[in-house]
Amino acid sequence: MTRLRRAAGLAAALTGALAALLAPAAAQAAPAPAPGSADCLSPAAAVRPDPEQARLQDGRTAAFTERSGLADLPQGFPAALCASRDARRAERVVTTWGRALWQAGVDRAQGRRPAGELPALDDRPLYWTRLAMTVQLARWQPGFTVDPAALRSRFEDASRGLDDGFADSPGLRHVFVSGFDPYGLDTEPRRANPAGAAVLQLHGQRITLADGSTAEVRAVVLPVRYGDFDRGIVERAYGRHLEPGPQAADLIASISQGYPDVFTLEAWAGRARSADPATDNVAAHSGGTRMHPVDAPGLAEGPEFIRTSLPTDAMTAVQKPFPVYLNTTVTEIAEGDEYPVDREDGPTEGSRAVNGGGGGYLSNEVAYRSNRLRLDLAPDLPGGHLHTPVLTGLPADQGRLTAPDFERNEAAIAAEVRAILSSARLDG
């Protein structure tokens, strides 16, 4: 009987809070408070945030949750955690609330959820709300044994769309894409990532391809953290969409922010990390430099460079409002040499990768990891990497989070991502 009462309490906590979160926008009200309280959380000062979470101490970053209509999620999450009575139920709680956050971010980007004061397309509310909820998870003190790292991973995966998937709709093509969180936040904490914004707008949408077929797009938003890549988040995200079955993709594309004023399709992904002294969002280094590139921990065997199999001729025909170019440049250490050289026409046989077209940072690595897996599981599938233009237009006034130019540029980039993907033909 005690177990039944506890299960009922947990179910009520989840149902009461999440029913409103997942309701259609037209009928959505503030979520009902979860039964119980948040008194199982330690004081905030007792938990040391990581460098990414610590940026929430800047009032501007916390405002992205309050001013976007997402504040109900971190308000309800602690009570749901405190209603958990064993490790299995805790896993269900973090997964359910992670999915609710992901769906709220997607619904907001696509106009199905009240957007608050900030523009609907903005990817920053999802990012900062996720971080706020990971702080709450770190403060949770359950009365039973849990694996905090495993719970954090479950929440992250669910809140990034990794356990979402294609609908069961016969006859539809499947396009799977990934974007990224904002980064470079120490110099500009208001920064957004147009790749993340674009894929949120596309997730679950149907597009008409150049061959006349209809494709459903599914997306994930990846962290800018080396450690998550080391632990296989790219392989988890892409793997089930490269294997035969109802979740199989017909085209994959990783997307990130690249260069000013242009889109680039990267002809080559390189195996190495070489971006130091640049750091990721938790201030970690890759361990690799231009002079001394390194392979990522846990990276399976594969070639030094992998060429894109995306339909680049069709995609580079899209030229408005930003031009789209095929970037064939790489950096390599030629066989028998010691020093890196830049090559505009791709790698030479037997060389060591230093940079792919996307450099030696995580945008290059997501391209390499996803396409190395593609070569193993679906070698004939179109796949590759797209860099968007740099998103500009933030106001000079540091107290303002958005401006008309910023919003227009973000919308224009997202619309062109859709056009580039729609240019593909999959009937050949």
PDB file of C-alpha atoms in Angstrom, residues 64-174:
ATOM      1  CA  PHE A  64      16.213  34.437 -20.856  1.00  0.00           C
ATOM      2  CA  THR A  65      14.057  32.029 -18.858  1.00  0.00           C
ATOM      3  CA  GLU A  66      11.898  34.637 -17.135  1.00  0.00           C
ATOM      4  CA  ARG A  67      11.229  36.642 -20.298  1.00  0.00           C
ATOM      5  CA  SER A  68      10.550  33.714 -22.621  1.00  0.00           C
ATOM      6  CA  GLY A  69       7.614  31.987 -20.980  1.00  0.00           C
ATOM      7  CA  LEU A  70       9.708  29.007 -19.812  1.00  0.00           C
ATOM      8  CA  ALA A  71       9.904  29.880 -16.107  1.00  0.00           C
ATOM      9  CA  ASP A  72       7.243  27.296 -15.231  1.00  0.00           C
ATOM     10  CA  LEU A  73       9.717  24.484 -15.912  1.00  0.00           C
ATOM     11  CA  PRO A  74      12.402  25.330 -13.326  1.00  0.00           C
ATOM     12  CA  GLN A  75       9.609  26.352 -10.949  1.00  0.00           C
ATOM     13  CA  GLY A  76       8.037  22.881 -11.064  1.00  0.00           C
ATOM     14  CA  PHE A  77      11.083  20.648 -11.473  1.00  0.00           C
ATOM     15  CA  PRO A  78      12.347  20.685  -7.850  1.00  0.00           C
ATOM     16  CA  ALA A  79       9.044  19.480  -6.376  1.00  0.00           C
ATOM     17  CA  ALA A  80       8.893  16.676  -8.936  1.00  0.00           C
ATOM     18  CA  LEU A  81      12.403  15.603  -7.932  1.00  0.00           C
ATOM     19  CA  CYS A  82      11.471  15.684  -4.270  1.00  0.00           C
ATOM     20  CA  ALA A  83       8.438  13.473  -4.932  1.00  0.00           C
ATOM     21  CA  SER A  84      10.715  10.700  -6.216  1.00  0.00           C
ATOM     22  CA  ARG A  85      11.123   7.797  -3.817  1.00  0.00           C
ATOM     23  CA  ASP A  86      13.612   5.518  -5.563  1.00  0.00           C
ATOM     24  CA  ALA A  87      16.240   5.586  -8.315  1.00  0.00           C
ATOM     25  CA  ARG A  88      13.991   4.181 -11.036  1.00  0.00           C
ATOM     26  CA  ARG A  89      11.349   6.824 -10.422  1.00  0.00           C
ATOM     27  CA  ALA A  90      14.058   9.487 -10.399  1.00  0.00           C
ATOM     28  CA  GLU A  91      15.145   8.365 -13.852  1.00  0.00           C
ATOM     29  CA  ARG A  92      11.564   8.733 -15.054  1.00  0.00           C
ATOM     30  CA  VAL A  93      11.280  12.201 -13.554  1.00  0.00           C
ATOM     31  CA  VAL A  94      14.426  13.607 -15.179  1.00  0.00           C
ATOM     32  CA  THR A  95      13.561  12.013 -18.526  1.00  0.00           C
ATOM     33  CA  THR A  96       9.980  13.317 -18.459  1.00  0.00           C
ATOM     34  CA  TRP A  97      10.969  16.843 -17.503  1.00  0.00           C
ATOM     35  CA  GLY A  98      13.821  16.836 -20.016  1.00  0.00           C
ATOM     36  CA  ARG A  99      11.380  15.912 -22.753  1.00  0.00           C
ATOM     37  CA  ALA A 100       8.977  18.585 -21.543  1.00  0.00           C
ATOM     38  CA  LEU A 101      11.738  21.194 -21.790  1.00  0.00           C
ATOM     39  CA  TRP A 102      12.687  20.053 -25.297  1.00  0.00           C
ATOM     40  CA  GLN A 103       9.078  20.156 -26.451  1.00  0.00           C
ATOM     41  CA  ALA A 104       8.572  23.572 -24.886  1.00  0.00           C
ATOM     42  CA  GLY A 105      11.645  24.883 -26.741  1.00  0.00           C
ATOM     43  CA  VAL A 106      10.421  23.450 -30.042  1.00  0.00           C
ATOM     44  CA  ASP A 107       6.861  24.687 -29.519  1.00  0.00           C
ATOM     45  CA  ARG A 108       8.147  28.124 -28.659  1.00  0.00           C
ATOM     46  CA  ALA A 109      10.360  28.293 -31.761  1.00  0.00           C
ATOM     47  CA  GLN A 110       7.421  27.288 -33.940  1.00  0.00           C
ATOM     48  CA  GLY A 111       4.856  29.635 -32.413  1.00  0.00           C
ATOM     49  CA  ARG A 112       2.802  27.065 -30.500  1.00  0.00           C
ATOM     50  CA  ARG A 113       3.726  28.345 -27.042  1.00  0.00           C
ATOM     51  CA  PRO A 114       3.517  31.858 -25.610  1.00  0.00           C
ATOM     52  CA  ALA A 115       6.919  33.382 -26.242  1.00  0.00           C
ATOM     53  CA  GLY A 116       7.114  36.052 -23.560  1.00  0.00           C
ATOM     54  CA  GLU A 117       8.973  39.206 -24.477  1.00  0.00           C
ATOM     55  CA  LEU A 118      11.736  37.525 -26.467  1.00  0.00           C
ATOM     56  CA  PRO A 119      11.420  36.471 -30.128  1.00  0.00           C
ATOM     57  CA  ALA A 120       9.990  32.993 -30.660  1.00  0.00           C
ATOM     58  CA  LEU A 121      12.871  31.801 -32.844  1.00  0.00           C
ATOM     59  CA  ASP A 122      15.446  32.596 -30.138  1.00  0.00           C
ATOM     60  CA  ASP A 123      17.436  29.495 -29.072  1.00  0.00           C
ATOM     61  CA  ARG A 124      18.818  31.110 -25.917  1.00  0.00           C
ATOM     62  CA  PRO A 125      15.818  30.472 -23.592  1.00  0.00           C
ATOM     63  CA  LEU A 126      16.099  26.706 -24.087  1.00  0.00           C
ATOM     64  CA  TYR A 127      19.832  26.808 -23.386  1.00  0.00           C
ATOM     65  CA  TRP A 128      19.701  28.889 -20.207  1.00  0.00           C
ATOM     66  CA  THR A 129      16.603  27.126 -18.843  1.00  0.00           C
ATOM     67  CA  ARG A 130      18.309  23.755 -19.302  1.00  0.00           C
ATOM     68  CA  LEU A 131      21.323  25.013 -17.373  1.00  0.00           C
ATOM     69  CA  ALA A 132      19.123  26.330 -14.554  1.00  0.00           C
ATOM     70  CA  MET A 133      17.466  22.920 -14.259  1.00  0.00           C
ATOM     71  CA  THR A 134      20.832  21.119 -14.188  1.00  0.00           C
ATOM     72  CA  VAL A 135      21.765  23.314 -11.222  1.00  0.00           C
ATOM     73  CA  GLN A 136      18.576  22.208  -9.480  1.00  0.00           C
ATOM     74  CA  LEU A 137      19.397  18.587 -10.268  1.00  0.00           C
ATOM     75  CA  ALA A 138      22.883  19.029  -8.784  1.00  0.00           C
ATOM     76  CA  ARG A 139      21.347  20.467  -5.595  1.00  0.00           C
ATOM     77  CA  TRP A 140      18.927  17.570  -5.157  1.00  0.00           C
ATOM     78  CA  GLN A 141      19.592  15.450  -2.060  1.00  0.00           C
ATOM     79  CA  PRO A 142      17.505  12.275  -2.379  1.00  0.00           C
ATOM     80  CA  GLY A 143      17.087   9.882   0.494  1.00  0.00           C
ATOM     81  CA  PHE A 144      18.311   6.982  -1.648  1.00  0.00           C
ATOM     82  CA  THR A 145      21.314   6.201  -3.809  1.00  0.00           C
ATOM     83  CA  VAL A 146      21.448   7.651  -7.313  1.00  0.00           C
ATOM     84  CA  ASP A 147      24.098   8.151  -9.973  1.00  0.00           C
ATOM     85  CA  PRO A 148      24.152  11.944 -10.408  1.00  0.00           C
ATOM     86  CA  ALA A 149      26.175  11.825 -13.639  1.00  0.00           C
ATOM     87  CA  ALA A 150      23.791   9.298 -15.194  1.00  0.00           C
ATOM     88  CA  LEU A 151      20.750  11.393 -14.207  1.00  0.00           C
ATOM     89  CA  ARG A 152      22.348  14.510 -15.663  1.00  0.00           C
ATOM     90  CA  SER A 153      23.051  12.617 -18.891  1.00  0.00           C
ATOM     91  CA  ARG A 154      19.438  11.402 -19.073  1.00  0.00           C
ATOM     92  CA  PHE A 155      18.133  14.907 -18.572  1.00  0.00           C
ATOM     93  CA  GLU A 156      20.557  16.390 -21.107  1.00  0.00           C
ATOM     94  CA  ASP A 157      19.714  13.820 -23.786  1.00  0.00           C
ATOM     95  CA  ALA A 158      15.966  14.230 -23.321  1.00  0.00           C
ATOM     96  CA  SER A 159      16.129  18.042 -23.257  1.00  0.00           C
ATOM     97  CA  ARG A 160      18.204  18.078 -26.446  1.00  0.00           C
ATOM     98  CA  GLY A 161      15.842  15.879 -28.474  1.00  0.00           C
ATOM     99  CA  LEU A 162      17.969  12.728 -28.497  1.00  0.00           C
ATOM    100  CA  ASP A 163      15.070  10.465 -27.577  1.00  0.00           C
ATOM    101  CA  ASP A 164      12.610  12.140 -29.918  1.00  0.00           C
ATOM    102  CA  GLY A 165      12.223  10.659 -33.377  1.00  0.00           C
ATOM    103  CA  PHE A 166      10.499  10.494 -36.729  1.00  0.00           C
ATOM    104  CA  ALA A 167       6.759   9.970 -36.851  1.00  0.00           C
ATOM    105  CA  ASP A 168       5.389   6.705 -38.206  1.00  0.00           C
ATOM    106  CA  SER A 169       4.246   8.140 -41.534  1.00  0.00           C
ATOM    107  CA  PRO A 170       4.759   5.858 -44.549  1.00  0.00           C
ATOM    108  CA  GLY A 171       6.017   7.533 -47.696  1.00  0.00           C
ATOM    109  CA  LEU A 172       7.842  10.380 -45.974  1.00  0.00           C
ATOM    110  CA  ARG A 173      11.552  10.951 -46.459  1.00  0.00           C
ATOM    111  CA  HIS A 174      13.589  11.521 -43.300  1.00  0.00           C
TER     112      HIS A 174
END
